[in-house]
C-alpha positions as a Python dict, from the first residue, in 0.01 Angstrom:
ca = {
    (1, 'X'): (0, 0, 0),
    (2, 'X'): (105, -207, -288),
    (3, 'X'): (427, 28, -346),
    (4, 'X'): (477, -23, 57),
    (5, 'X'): (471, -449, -16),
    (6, 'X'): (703, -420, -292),
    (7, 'X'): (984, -246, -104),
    (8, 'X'): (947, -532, 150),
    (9, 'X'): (995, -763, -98),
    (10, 'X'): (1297, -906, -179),
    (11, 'X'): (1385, -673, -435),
    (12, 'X'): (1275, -354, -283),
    (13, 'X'): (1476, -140, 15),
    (14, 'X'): (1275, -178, 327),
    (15, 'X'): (1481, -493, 548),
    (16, 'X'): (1205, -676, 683),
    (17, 'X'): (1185, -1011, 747),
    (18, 'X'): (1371, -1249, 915),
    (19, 'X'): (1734, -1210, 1019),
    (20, 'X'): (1838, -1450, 674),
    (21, 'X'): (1540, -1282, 446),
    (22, 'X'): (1728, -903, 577),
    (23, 'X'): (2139, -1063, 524),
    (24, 'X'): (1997, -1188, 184),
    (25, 'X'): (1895, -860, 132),
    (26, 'X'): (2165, -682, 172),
    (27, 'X'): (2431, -907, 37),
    (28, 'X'): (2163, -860, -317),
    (29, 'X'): (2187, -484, -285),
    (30, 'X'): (2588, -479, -216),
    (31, 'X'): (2645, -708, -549),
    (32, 'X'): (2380, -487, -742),
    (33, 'X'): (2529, -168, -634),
    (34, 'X'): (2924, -231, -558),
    (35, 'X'): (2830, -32, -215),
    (36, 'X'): (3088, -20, 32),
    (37, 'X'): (2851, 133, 332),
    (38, 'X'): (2529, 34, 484),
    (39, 'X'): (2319, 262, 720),
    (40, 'X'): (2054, 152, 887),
    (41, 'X'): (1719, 322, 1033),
    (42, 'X'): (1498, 187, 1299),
    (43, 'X'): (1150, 358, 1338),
    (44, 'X'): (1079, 395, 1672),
    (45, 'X'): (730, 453, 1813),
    (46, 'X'): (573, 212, 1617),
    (47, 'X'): (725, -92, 1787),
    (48, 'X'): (755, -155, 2201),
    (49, 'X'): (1117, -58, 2286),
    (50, 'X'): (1119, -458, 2360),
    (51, 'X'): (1070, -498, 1997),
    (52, 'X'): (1298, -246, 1886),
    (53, 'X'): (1633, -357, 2107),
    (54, 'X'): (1511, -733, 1975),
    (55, 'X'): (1582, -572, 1614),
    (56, 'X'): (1912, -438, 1684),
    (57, 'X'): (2002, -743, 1870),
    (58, 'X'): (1902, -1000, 1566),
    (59, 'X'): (2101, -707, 1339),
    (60, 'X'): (2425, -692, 1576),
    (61, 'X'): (2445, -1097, 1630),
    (62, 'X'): (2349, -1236, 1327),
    (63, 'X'): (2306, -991, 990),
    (64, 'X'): (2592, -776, 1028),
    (65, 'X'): (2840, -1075, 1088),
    (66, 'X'): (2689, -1270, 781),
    (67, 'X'): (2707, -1006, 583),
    (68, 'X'): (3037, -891, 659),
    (69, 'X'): (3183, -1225, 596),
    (70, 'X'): (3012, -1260, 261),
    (71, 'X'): (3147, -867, 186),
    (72, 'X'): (3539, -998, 304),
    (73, 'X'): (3464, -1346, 118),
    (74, 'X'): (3351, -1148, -201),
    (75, 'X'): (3756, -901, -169),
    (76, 'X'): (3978, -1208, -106),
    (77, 'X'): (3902, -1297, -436),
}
């Protein structure tokens, strides 16, 4: 359990949290890591398909778009 916590930390790999905790996240792992691609998984059967489509929607809207500005802000210079 205690491994579990620390990958939903801020340092650790699982994005959990809200849709700033995830893009801060992300942007973190893209400036550790120089990565140029970022996959995603979604369990599903855990969560109501409600819950699930709320996820991708909060992921689609708002943390991709963040993060992809930060990612072109970060090449310009």
């Amino acid at each position: 359990r205690g491994h579990f916590e620390l990958e939903c930390g801020p340092q650790g790999a699982i994005g959990v949290g809200s849709p700033q905790e995830v893009t801060e996240k992300i942007i973190r792992m893209h400036e550790n890591m120089k990565m140029d691609r970022f996959m995603m998984q979604l369990s599903i059967g855990y969560l109501p398909h409600k819950e699930i489509m709320k996820s991708i929607e909060l992921y689609g809207n708002i943390v991709a778009p963040k993060v992809r500005e930060h990612t072109t802000e970060k090449a310009k210079v």
